[in-house]
CSV table of C-alpha atoms and ligand atoms in Angstrom, one decimal:
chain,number,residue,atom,x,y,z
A,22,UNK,CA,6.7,-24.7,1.0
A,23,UNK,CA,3.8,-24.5,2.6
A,24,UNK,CA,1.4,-26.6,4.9
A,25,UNK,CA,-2.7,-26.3,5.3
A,26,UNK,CA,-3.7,-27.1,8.1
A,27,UNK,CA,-7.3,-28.8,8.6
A,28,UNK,CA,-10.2,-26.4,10.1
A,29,UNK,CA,-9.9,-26.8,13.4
A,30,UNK,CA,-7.0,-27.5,14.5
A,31,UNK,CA,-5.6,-26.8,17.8
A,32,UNK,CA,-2.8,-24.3,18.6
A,33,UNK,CA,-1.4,-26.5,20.3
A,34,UNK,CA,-1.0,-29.3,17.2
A,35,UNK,CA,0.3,-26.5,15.7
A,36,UNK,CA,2.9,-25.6,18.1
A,37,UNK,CA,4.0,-29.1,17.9
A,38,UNK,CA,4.5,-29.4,14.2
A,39,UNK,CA,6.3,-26.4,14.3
A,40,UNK,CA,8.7,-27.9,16.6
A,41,UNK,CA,9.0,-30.9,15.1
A,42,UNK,CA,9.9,-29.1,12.0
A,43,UNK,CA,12.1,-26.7,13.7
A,44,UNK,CA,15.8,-26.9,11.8
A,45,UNK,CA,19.0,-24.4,11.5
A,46,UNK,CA,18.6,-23.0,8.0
A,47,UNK,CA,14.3,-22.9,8.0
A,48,UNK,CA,12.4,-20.5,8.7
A,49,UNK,CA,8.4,-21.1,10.3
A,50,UNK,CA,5.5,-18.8,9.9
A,51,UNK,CA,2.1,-19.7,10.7
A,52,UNK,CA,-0.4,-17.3,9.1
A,53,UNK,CA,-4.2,-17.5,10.7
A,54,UNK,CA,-6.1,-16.5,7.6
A,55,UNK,CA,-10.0,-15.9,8.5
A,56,UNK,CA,-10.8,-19.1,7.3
A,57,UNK,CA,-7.5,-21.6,7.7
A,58,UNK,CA,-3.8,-22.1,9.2
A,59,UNK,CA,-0.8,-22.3,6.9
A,60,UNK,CA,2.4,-22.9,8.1
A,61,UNK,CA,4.6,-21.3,5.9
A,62,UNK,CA,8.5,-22.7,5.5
A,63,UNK,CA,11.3,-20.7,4.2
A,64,UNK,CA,14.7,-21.4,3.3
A,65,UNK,CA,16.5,-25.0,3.4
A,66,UNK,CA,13.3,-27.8,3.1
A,67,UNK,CA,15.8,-30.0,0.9
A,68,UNK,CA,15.5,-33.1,3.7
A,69,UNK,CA,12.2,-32.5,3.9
A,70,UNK,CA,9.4,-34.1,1.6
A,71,UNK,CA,5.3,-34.3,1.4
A,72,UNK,CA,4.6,-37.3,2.4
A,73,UNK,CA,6.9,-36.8,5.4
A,74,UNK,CA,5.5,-33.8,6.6
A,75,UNK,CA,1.9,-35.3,5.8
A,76,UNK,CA,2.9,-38.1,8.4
A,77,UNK,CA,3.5,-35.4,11.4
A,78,UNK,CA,-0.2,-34.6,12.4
A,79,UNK,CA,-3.6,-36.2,10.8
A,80,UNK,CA,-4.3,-32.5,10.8
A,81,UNK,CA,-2.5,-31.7,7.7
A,82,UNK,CA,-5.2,-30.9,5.0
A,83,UNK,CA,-2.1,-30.7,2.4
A,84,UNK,CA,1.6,-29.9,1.7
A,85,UNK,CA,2.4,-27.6,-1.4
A,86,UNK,CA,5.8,-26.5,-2.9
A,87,UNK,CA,6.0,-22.4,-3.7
A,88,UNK,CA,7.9,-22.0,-6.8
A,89,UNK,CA,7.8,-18.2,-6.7
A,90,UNK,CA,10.8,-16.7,-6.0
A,91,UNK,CA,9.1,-14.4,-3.8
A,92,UNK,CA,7.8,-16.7,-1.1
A,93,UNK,CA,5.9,-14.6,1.5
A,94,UNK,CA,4.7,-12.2,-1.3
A,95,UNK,CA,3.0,-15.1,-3.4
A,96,UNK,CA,-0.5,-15.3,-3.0
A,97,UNK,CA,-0.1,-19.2,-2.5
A,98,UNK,CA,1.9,-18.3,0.8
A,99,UNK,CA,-1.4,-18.0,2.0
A,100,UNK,CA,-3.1,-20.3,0.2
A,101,UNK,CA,-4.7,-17.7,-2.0
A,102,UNK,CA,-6.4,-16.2,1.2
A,103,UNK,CA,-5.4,-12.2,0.8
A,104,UNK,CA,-4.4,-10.4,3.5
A,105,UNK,CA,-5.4,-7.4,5.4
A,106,UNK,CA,-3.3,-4.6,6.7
A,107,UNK,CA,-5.1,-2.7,9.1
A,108,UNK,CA,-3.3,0.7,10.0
A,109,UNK,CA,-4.3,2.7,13.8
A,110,UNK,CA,-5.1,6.4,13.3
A,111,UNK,CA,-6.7,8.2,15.9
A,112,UNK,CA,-9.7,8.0,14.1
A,113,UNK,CA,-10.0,4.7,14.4
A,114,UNK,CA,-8.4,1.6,12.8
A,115,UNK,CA,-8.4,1.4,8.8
A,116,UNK,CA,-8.2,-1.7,6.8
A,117,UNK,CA,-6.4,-2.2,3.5
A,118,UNK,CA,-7.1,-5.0,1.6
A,119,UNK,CA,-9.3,-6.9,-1.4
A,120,UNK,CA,-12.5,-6.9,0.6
A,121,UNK,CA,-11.9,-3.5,3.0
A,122,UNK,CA,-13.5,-0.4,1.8
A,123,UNK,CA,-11.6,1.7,-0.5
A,124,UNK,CA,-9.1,4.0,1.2
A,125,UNK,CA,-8.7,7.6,0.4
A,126,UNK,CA,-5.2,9.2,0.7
A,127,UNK,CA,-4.5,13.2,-0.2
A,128,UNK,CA,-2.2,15.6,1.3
A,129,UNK,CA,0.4,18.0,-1.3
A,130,UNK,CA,3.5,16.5,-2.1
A,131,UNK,CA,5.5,18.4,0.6
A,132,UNK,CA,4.2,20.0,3.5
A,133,UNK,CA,5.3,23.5,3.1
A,134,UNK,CA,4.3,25.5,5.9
A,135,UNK,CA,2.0,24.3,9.4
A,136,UNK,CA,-0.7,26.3,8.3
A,137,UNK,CA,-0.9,25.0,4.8
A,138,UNK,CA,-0.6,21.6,6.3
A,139,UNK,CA,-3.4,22.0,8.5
A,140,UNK,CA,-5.3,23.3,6.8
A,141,UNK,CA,-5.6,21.1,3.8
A,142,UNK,CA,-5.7,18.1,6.1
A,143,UNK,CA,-9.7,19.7,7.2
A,144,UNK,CA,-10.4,19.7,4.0
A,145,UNK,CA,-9.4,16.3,3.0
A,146,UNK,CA,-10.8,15.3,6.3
A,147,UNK,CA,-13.9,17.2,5.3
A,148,UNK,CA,-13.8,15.4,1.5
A,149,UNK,CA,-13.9,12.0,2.8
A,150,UNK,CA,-10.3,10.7,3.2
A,151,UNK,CA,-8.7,8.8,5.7
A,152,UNK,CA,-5.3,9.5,5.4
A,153,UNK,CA,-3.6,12.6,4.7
A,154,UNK,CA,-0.1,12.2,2.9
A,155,UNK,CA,3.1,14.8,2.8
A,156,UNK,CA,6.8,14.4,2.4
A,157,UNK,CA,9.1,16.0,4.9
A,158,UNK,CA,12.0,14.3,3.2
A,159,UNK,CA,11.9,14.7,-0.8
A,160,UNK,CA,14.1,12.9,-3.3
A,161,UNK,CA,14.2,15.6,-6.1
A,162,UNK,CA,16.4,14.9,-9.2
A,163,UNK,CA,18.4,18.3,-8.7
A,164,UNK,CA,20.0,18.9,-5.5
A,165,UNK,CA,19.0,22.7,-5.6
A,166,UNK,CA,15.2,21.8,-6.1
A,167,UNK,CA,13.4,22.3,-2.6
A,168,UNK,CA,14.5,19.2,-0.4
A,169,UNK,CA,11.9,19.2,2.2
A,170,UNK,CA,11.3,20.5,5.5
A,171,UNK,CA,12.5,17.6,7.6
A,172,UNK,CA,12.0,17.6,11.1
A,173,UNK,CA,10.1,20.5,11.1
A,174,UNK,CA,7.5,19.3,8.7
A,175,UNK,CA,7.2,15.9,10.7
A,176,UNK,CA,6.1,18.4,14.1
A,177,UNK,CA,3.6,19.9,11.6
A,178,UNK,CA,2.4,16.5,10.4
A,179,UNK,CA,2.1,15.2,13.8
A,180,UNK,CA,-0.2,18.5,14.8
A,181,UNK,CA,-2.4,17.9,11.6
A,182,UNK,CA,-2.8,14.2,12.7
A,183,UNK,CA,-3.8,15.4,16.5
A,184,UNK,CA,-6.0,18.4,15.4
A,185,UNK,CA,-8.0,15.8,12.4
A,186,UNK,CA,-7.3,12.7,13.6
A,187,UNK,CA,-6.3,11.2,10.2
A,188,UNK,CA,-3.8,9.1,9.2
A,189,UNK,CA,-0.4,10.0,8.5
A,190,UNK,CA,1.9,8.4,5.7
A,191,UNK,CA,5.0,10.4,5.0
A,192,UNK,CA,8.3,9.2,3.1
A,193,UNK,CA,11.5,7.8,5.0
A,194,UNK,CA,15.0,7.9,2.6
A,195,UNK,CA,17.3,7.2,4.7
A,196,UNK,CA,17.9,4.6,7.5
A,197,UNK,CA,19.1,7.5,10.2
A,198,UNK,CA,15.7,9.1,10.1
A,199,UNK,CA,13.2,6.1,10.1
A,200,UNK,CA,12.7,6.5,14.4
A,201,UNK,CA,11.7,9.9,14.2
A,202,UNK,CA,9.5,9.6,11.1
A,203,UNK,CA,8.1,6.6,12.5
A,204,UNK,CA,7.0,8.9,15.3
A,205,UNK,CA,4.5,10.4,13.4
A,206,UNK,CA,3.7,8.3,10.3
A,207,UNK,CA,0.9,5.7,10.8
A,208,UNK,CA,2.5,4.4,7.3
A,209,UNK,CA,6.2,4.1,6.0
A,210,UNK,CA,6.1,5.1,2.7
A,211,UNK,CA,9.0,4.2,0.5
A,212,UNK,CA,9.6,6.2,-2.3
A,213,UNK,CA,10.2,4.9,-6.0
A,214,UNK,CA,13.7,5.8,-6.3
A,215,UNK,CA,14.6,3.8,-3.0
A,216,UNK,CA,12.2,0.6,-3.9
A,217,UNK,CA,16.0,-1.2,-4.0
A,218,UNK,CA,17.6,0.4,-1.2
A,219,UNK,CA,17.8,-3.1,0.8
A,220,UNK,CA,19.3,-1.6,3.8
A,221,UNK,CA,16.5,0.7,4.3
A,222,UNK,CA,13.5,-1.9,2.8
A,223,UNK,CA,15.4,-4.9,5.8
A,224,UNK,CA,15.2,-1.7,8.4
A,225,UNK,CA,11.5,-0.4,8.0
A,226,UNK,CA,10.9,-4.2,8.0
A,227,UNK,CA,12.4,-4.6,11.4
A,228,UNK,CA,10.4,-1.2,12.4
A,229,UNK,CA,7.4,-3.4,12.2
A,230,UNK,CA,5.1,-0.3,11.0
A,231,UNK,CA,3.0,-0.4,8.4
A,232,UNK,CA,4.9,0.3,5.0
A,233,UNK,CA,3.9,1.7,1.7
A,234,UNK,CA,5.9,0.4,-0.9
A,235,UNK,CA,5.7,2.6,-4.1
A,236,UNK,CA,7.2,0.5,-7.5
A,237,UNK,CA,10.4,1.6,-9.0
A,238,UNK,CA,9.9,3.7,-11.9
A,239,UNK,CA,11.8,1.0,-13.8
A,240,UNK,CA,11.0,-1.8,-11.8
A,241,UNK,CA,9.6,-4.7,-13.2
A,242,UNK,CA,6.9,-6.3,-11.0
A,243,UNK,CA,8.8,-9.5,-10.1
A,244,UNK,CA,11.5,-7.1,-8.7
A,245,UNK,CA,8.8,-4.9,-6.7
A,246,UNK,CA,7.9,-8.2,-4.9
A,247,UNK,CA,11.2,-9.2,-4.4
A,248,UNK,CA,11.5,-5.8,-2.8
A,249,UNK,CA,8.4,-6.1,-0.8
A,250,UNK,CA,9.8,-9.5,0.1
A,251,UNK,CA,12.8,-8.0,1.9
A,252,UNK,CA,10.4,-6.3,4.0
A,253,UNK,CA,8.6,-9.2,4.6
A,254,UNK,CA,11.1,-11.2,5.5
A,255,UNK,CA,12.6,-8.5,8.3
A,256,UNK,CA,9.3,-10.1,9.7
A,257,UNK,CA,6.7,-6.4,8.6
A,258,UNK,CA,3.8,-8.5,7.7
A,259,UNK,CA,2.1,-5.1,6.8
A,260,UNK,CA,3.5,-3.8,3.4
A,261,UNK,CA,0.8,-1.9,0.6
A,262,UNK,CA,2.1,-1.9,-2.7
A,263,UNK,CA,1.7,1.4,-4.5
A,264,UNK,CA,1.8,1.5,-8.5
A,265,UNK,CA,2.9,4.9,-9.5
A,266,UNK,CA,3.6,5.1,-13.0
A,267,UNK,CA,7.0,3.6,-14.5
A,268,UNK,CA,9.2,5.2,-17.6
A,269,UNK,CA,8.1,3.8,-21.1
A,270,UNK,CA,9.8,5.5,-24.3
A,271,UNK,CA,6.6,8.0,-23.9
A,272,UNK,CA,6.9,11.1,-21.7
A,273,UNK,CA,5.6,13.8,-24.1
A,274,UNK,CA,2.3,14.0,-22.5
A,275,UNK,CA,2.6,12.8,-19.1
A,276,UNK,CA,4.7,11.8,-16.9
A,277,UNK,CA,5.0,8.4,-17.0
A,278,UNK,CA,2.9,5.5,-18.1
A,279,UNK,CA,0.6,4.2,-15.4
A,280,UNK,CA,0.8,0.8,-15.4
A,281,UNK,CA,-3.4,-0.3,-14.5
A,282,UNK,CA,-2.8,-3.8,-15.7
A,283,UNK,CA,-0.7,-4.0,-12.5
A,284,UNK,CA,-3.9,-4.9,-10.3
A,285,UNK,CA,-5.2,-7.4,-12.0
A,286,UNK,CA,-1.7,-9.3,-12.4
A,287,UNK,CA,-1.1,-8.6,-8.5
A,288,UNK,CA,-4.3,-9.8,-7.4
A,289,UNK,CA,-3.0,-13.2,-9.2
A,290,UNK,CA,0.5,-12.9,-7.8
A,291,UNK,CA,0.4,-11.7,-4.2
A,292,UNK,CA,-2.3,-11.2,-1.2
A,293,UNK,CA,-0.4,-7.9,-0.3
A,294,UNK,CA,-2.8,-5.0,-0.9
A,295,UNK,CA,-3.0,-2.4,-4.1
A,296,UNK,CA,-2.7,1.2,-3.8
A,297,UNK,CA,-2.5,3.4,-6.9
A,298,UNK,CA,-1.2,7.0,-7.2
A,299,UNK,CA,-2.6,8.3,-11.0
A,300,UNK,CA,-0.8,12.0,-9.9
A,301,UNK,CA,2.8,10.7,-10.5
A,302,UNK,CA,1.7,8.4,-13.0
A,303,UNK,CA,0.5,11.1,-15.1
A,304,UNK,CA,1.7,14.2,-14.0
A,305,UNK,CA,-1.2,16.3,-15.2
A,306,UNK,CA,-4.0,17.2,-12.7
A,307,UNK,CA,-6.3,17.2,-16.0
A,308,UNK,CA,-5.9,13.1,-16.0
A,309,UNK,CA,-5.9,12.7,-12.4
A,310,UNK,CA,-9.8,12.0,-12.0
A,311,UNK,CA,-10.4,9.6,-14.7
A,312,UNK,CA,-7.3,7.3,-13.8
A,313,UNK,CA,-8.1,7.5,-10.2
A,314,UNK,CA,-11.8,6.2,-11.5
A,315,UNK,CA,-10.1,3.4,-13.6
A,316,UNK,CA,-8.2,2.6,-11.2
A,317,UNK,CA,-11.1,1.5,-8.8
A,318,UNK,CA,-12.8,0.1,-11.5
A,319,UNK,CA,-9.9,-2.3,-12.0
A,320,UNK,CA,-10.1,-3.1,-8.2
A,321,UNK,CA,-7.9,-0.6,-6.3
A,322,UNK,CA,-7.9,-0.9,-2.7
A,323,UNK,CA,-6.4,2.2,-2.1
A,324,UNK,CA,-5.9,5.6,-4.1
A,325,UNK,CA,-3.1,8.4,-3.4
A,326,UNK,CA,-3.8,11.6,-4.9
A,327,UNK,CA,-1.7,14.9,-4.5
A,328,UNK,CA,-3.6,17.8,-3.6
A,329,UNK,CA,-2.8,21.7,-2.5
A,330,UNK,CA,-4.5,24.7,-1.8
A,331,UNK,CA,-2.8,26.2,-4.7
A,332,UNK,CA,-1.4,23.9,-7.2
A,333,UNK,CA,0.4,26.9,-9.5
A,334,UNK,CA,2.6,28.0,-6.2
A,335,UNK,CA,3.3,24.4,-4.9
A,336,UNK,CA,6.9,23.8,-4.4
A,337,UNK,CA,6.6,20.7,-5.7
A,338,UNK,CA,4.7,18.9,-8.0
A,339,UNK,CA,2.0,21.3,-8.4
A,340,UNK,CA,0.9,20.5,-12.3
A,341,UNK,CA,0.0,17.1,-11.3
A,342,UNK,CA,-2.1,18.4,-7.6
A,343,UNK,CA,-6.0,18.8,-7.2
A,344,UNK,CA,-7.3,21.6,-5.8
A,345,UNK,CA,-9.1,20.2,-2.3
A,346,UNK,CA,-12.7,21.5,-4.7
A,347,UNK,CA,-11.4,19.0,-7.6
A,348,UNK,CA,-10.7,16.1,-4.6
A,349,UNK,CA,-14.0,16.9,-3.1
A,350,UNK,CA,-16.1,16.1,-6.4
A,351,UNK,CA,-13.8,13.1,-7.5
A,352,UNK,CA,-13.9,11.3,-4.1
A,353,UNK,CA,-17.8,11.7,-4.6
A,354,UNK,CA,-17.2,10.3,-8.0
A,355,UNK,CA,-14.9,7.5,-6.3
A,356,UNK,CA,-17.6,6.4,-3.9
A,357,UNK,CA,-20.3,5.8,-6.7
A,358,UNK,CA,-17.6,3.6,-8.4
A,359,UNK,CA,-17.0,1.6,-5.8
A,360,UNK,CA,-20.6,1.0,-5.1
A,361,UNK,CA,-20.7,0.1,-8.1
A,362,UNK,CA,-18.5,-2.9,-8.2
A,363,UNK,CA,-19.6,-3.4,-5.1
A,364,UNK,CA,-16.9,-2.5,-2.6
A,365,UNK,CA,-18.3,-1.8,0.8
A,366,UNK,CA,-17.8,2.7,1.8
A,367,UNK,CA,-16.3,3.7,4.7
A,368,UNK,CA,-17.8,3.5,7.8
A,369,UNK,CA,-17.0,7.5,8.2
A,370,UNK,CA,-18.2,8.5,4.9
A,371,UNK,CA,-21.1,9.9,3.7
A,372,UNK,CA,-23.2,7.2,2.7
A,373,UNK,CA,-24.6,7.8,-0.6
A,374,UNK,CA,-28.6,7.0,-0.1
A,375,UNK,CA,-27.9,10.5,0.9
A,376,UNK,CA,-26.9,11.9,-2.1
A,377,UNK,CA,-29.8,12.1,-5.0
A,378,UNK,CA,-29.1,9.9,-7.9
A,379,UNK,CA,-27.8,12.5,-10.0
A,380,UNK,CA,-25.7,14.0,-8.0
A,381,UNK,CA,-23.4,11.0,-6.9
A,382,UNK,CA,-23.5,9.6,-10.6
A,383,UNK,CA,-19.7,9.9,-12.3
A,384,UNK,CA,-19.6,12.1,-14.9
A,385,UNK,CA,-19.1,9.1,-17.5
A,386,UNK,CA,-21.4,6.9,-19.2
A,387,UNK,CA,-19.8,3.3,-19.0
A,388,UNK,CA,-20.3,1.8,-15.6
A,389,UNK,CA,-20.3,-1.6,-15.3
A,390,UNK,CA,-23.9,-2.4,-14.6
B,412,LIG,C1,5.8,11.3,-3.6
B,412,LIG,O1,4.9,10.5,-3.2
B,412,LIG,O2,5.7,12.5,-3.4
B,412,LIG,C2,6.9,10.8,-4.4
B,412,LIG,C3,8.1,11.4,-4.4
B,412,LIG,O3,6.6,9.7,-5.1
B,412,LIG,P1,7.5,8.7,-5.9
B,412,LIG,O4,8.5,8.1,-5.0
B,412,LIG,O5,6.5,7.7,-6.5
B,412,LIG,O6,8.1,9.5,-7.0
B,413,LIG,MN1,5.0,14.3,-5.4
């Protein structure tokens, strides 16, 4: 259930229907959209009905029941007003959300050495992202594959954040190791395979960093909310929802099936913000640029692409990673998509009345005019 609360109205009105309201069982969170209050009620509200709670304050605008099973999630939670996650990086703070700029995350799939790590965060830093991405924990299907640095590869993640200043979002599997990699990471992220692994989804939500929650390569989409509900309800108002391709019958010619009709079913669904990663959802560095494109099109907020100095020796992942060249030219593409639709660049980016027509054009003939 949730209650709107007229423009204007004081905090303190609103710390005194909240008390009124106050019972064992409930639970009360007031969300200050930009442009309206809504208290939001959770659990028992069985004694409690409209036209009762319409009778508290003459500053209730209206009183609406959520019939989602994913409360917080649900886009009428906050009254269809979607929300913003704004990350800290050294460079400055970074917004996700419907009507932020597009964010730009790239880093390899591991981080394999310090230098490697360093060195392809310039480069990204240099192509325009905002964000470099690296696991120091990896969950491969065969225990002999390579595992991950760990610890180590979380020092050399921390130096590439202090020597570019970009963001750092890094995967956490387990609940013994989310302190230390919160340490570095500006952003959580939770791989697919642990999407339902509630202990560790009701932990990063009690963390209170920000928290990228990839979709289970089965999952359907009400369980991903459900999901992004348990962090929600640890009281992380800050989770990003990150499609990355789930199994279909098909997997003769890429990885997975990416699942685009995703955004504009979230955007319906939930106020939480979209990121897409087209390298796991295909697999193929070949299909990479154009469903990174599409993906914007369709009205991404955010994009995750794997990238490494040299794809053919990457311990992991490499057939699916751009070469920093490849990222360079398709976050150049990116850009001219997004102006296209309309989305606002990057403060820190290159604006592109610099770059002759031509040039920043996408290599495609159908943009929407
Ligand atoms: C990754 O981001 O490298 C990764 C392992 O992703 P996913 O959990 O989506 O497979
Ligand atoms: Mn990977």
């Amino acid at each position: 259930m949730i209650i709107v609360m007229k423009p204007g109205t004081s905090p303190k009105e609103i710390d005194r229907i909240n008390q009124e309201l106050s019972r064992p069982n409930l639970k009360i969170e007031t969300s200050l959209g930009k442009h309206k209050v809504v208290i939001g009620l959770v659990g028992d509200t069985d004694d409690l009905n409209r036209e009762q709670i319409q009778a508290i304050s003459p500053w209730v605008e209206t009183v609406l029941q959520i019939k989602k099973p994913f409360k917080r999630a649900s886009l009428e939670f906050r009254h269809g007003e979607y929300s913003e996650v704004v990350v800290s990086t050294p460079n400055g703070n970074i917004s996700f959300g419907k009507d932020a700029p597009l964010v730009n995350v790239a880093g390899p799939c591991s981080v394999e050495s310090e230098q490697m790590i360093i060195d392809i965060a310039f480069q990204l830093k240099a192509a325009g992202a905002q964000f470099l991405r690296g696991g120091a924990y990896k969950p491969r299907t065969s225990p002999y594959a390579f595992q991950g640095h760990a610890e180590l590869a979380l020092e050399w993640l921390a130096t590439a954040r202090q020597e570019t200043g970009l963001g750092i979002i890094t995967e956490v599997m387990d609940t013994a190791d989310i302190d230390i990699v919160a340490e570095v990471a500006d952003v959580l992220q939770i791989g697919a395979r642990n999407m339902q692994n509630f202990s560790l989804l009701k932990k990063v939500g009690a963390k209170g960093k920000p928290v990228l929650l990839k979709r289970g390569m089965s999952a359907t989409i009400q369980e991903w909310l459900m999901a992004a509900e348990y962090i929600l309800a640890a009281g992380n108002p800050n989770v990003i929802l990150c499609e990355r391709g789930i199994r279909t019958f098909d997997k003769q010619y890429t990885r997975n099936t990416y699942d685009i009709s995703v955004i504009p079913v979230l955007r319906e669904l939930t106020h939480l913000p979209i990121m897409l990663d087209p390298s796991h959802a295909t697999g193929k560095s070949q299909y990479v640029a154009s469903m990174a494109l599409a993906a914007i099109a369709a009205g991404a907020d955010a994009l995750m692409i794997e990238v490494h100095l040299n794809p053919a020796k990457a311990l992991s992942d490499g057939p699916q990673s751009l070469t920093p060249k490849q990222y360079e030219e398709l976050i150049q593409e990116m850009a001219a998509i997004s102006k296209a639709i309309g989305r606002l660049s990057q403060p820190s980016f290159i604006s592109l009345e610099a770059i002759p027509e031509q040039e920043s054009a996408p290599k495609f003939d159908c943009i929407p005019a």
